[in-house]
Amino acid sequence: GAVVSQHPSWVICKSGTSVKIECRSLDFQATTMFWYRQFPKQSLMLMATSNEGSKATYEQGVEKDKFLINHASLTLSTLTVTSAHPEDSSFYICSARDPGQNSPLHFGNGTRLTVT
Amino acid sequence: LAKTTQPISMDSYEGQEVNITCSHNNIATNDYITWYQQFPSQGPRFIIQGYKTKVTNEVASLFIPADRKSSTLSLPRVSLSDTAVYYCLVGDEGGYNDMRFGAGTRLTVKP
């Protein structure tokens, strides 16, 4: 089945630094990927839609200059949290859809970001 | 965009059948219904997807009435490892309307 790989699975960084999270579709090409953030005991919140070869579409309230998304190829999207602060500590998850008919979303295993 | 409503939480015991219902009153003609399972600190995992009537796979069944304004995920003979959060999403085939999550249902299976 379709697999989405996310890396790293966890990262600890100091306040003010930037962190990059990678999301890869391993056995299919994903023209669109989605990035989510999840706080403890809460649901997934869609942050942005990443489109291959074009700018990402951000949800209302998500700072595009803080959460930089690059989708340079059909199998890779990256999310960079710039100038991270403790309040950015969260669980970040990416997903993609195999372009096959009726295909559901496939999710990465998430990245636990802790900003100290 | 069809909004979904689910119970916040449910409790069950090992070996019982669990039914989780999701309401989606304004589902569109082209929308499919998809259920996901999420364990702590993991990404959601696809369980089952359907359009109408009944769908069954090796882990669950999905019941969808004729009006499609709700759906019920049925988990037969749950075990402790089925303790998780379950989300139903509604969106059109090949489209991207189903990527926004509702609150989900936290299922706790007790011994």
PDB file of C-alpha atoms in Angstrom, chain A residues 31-32 34 36 38 41-46 49 59 91 93 97 101-110 112, chain B residues 32 34 36 38 41-46 49 87 89 92-104 106:
ATOM      1  CA  THR A  31       1.148  16.443  -6.447  1.00  0.00           C
ATOM      2  CA  THR A  32      -0.443  17.613  -3.227  1.00  0.00           C
ATOM      3  CA  PHE A  34      -0.965  18.314   3.556  1.00  0.00           C
ATOM      4  CA  TYR A  36      -1.035  19.238  10.134  1.00  0.00           C
ATOM      5  CA  GLN A  38      -1.605  18.442  16.698  1.00  0.00           C
ATOM      6  CA  LYS A  41      -5.452  15.634  23.474  1.00  0.00           C
ATOM      7  CA  GLN A  42      -6.589  17.634  20.462  1.00  0.00           C
ATOM      8  CA  SER A  43      -7.492  16.828  16.893  1.00  0.00           C
ATOM      9  CA  LEU A  44      -5.301  17.419  13.879  1.00  0.00           C
ATOM     10  CA  MET A  45      -5.341  20.980  12.627  1.00  0.00           C
ATOM     11  CA  LEU A  46      -4.670  21.535   8.955  1.00  0.00           C
ATOM     12  CA  THR A  49      -1.742  22.438   1.493  1.00  0.00           C
ATOM     13  CA  GLU A  59      -5.035  27.946   6.441  1.00  0.00           C
ATOM     14  CA  PHE A  91       3.314  17.124  16.842  1.00  0.00           C
ATOM     15  CA  ILE A  93       2.061  15.336  10.640  1.00  0.00           C
ATOM     16  CA  ARG A  97      -3.080  11.043  -1.425  1.00  0.00           C
ATOM     17  CA  GLN A 101      -9.262   6.588  -7.793  1.00  0.00           C
ATOM     18  CA  ASN A 102     -10.997   6.766  -4.404  1.00  0.00           C
ATOM     19  CA  SER A 103      -7.690   6.766  -2.624  1.00  0.00           C
ATOM     20  CA  PRO A 104      -7.740   7.893   1.014  1.00  0.00           C
ATOM     21  CA  LEU A 105      -5.138  10.087   2.641  1.00  0.00           C
ATOM     22  CA  HIS A 106      -1.944   8.385   3.784  1.00  0.00           C
ATOM     23  CA  PHE A 107      -0.168   9.853   6.767  1.00  0.00           C
ATOM     24  CA  GLY A 108       3.388  10.023   7.941  1.00  0.00           C
ATOM     25  CA  ASN A 109       4.168   8.952  11.488  1.00  0.00           C
ATOM     26  CA  GLY A 110       4.587  12.506  12.627  1.00  0.00           C
ATOM     27  CA  ARG A 112       7.502  15.593  17.683  1.00  0.00           C
TER      28      ARG A 112
ATOM     29  CA  TYR B  32     -17.122   9.631   0.205  1.00  0.00           C
ATOM     30  CA  THR B  34     -13.543   7.716   5.301  1.00  0.00           C
ATOM     31  CA  TYR B  36      -9.156   6.812  10.357  1.00  0.00           C
ATOM     32  CA  GLN B  38      -4.949   7.311  15.499  1.00  0.00           C
ATOM     33  CA  SER B  41       2.214   9.992  18.877  1.00  0.00           C
ATOM     34  CA  GLN B  42       1.437   8.388  15.526  1.00  0.00           C
ATOM     35  CA  GLY B  43      -0.104   9.588  12.311  1.00  0.00           C
ATOM     36  CA  PRO B  44      -3.685   8.536  11.527  1.00  0.00           C
ATOM     37  CA  ARG B  45      -4.168   5.219   9.817  1.00  0.00           C
ATOM     38  CA  PHE B  46      -6.818   4.472   7.207  1.00  0.00           C
ATOM     39  CA  GLN B  49     -14.000   4.054   3.174  1.00  0.00           C
ATOM     40  CA  TYR B  87     -12.045  10.145  13.005  1.00  0.00           C
ATOM     41  CA  LEU B  89     -13.930  12.490   7.264  1.00  0.00           C
ATOM     42  CA  ASP B  92     -15.233  14.076  -2.745  1.00  0.00           C
ATOM     43  CA  GLU B  93     -13.424  11.465  -4.788  1.00  0.00           C
ATOM     44  CA  GLY B  94     -10.019  12.671  -5.811  1.00  0.00           C
ATOM     45  CA  GLY B  95     -10.669  16.036  -4.261  1.00  0.00           C
ATOM     46  CA  TYR B  96      -9.300  17.579  -1.168  1.00  0.00           C
ATOM     47  CA  ASN B  97     -12.338  18.529   0.852  1.00  0.00           C
ATOM     48  CA  ASP B  98     -11.831  15.722   3.296  1.00  0.00           C
ATOM     49  CA  MET B  99      -8.533  16.760   4.782  1.00  0.00           C
ATOM     50  CA  ARG B 100      -9.960  18.726   7.697  1.00  0.00           C
ATOM     51  CA  PHE B 101     -10.467  16.703  10.842  1.00  0.00           C
ATOM     52  CA  GLY B 102     -13.249  16.969  13.358  1.00  0.00           C
ATOM     53  CA  ALA B 103     -12.791  16.264  17.030  1.00  0.00           C
ATOM     54  CA  GLY B 104     -12.851  12.491  16.670  1.00  0.00           C
ATOM     55  CA  ARG B 106     -11.737   8.611  21.824  1.00  0.00           C
TER      56      ARG B 106
END
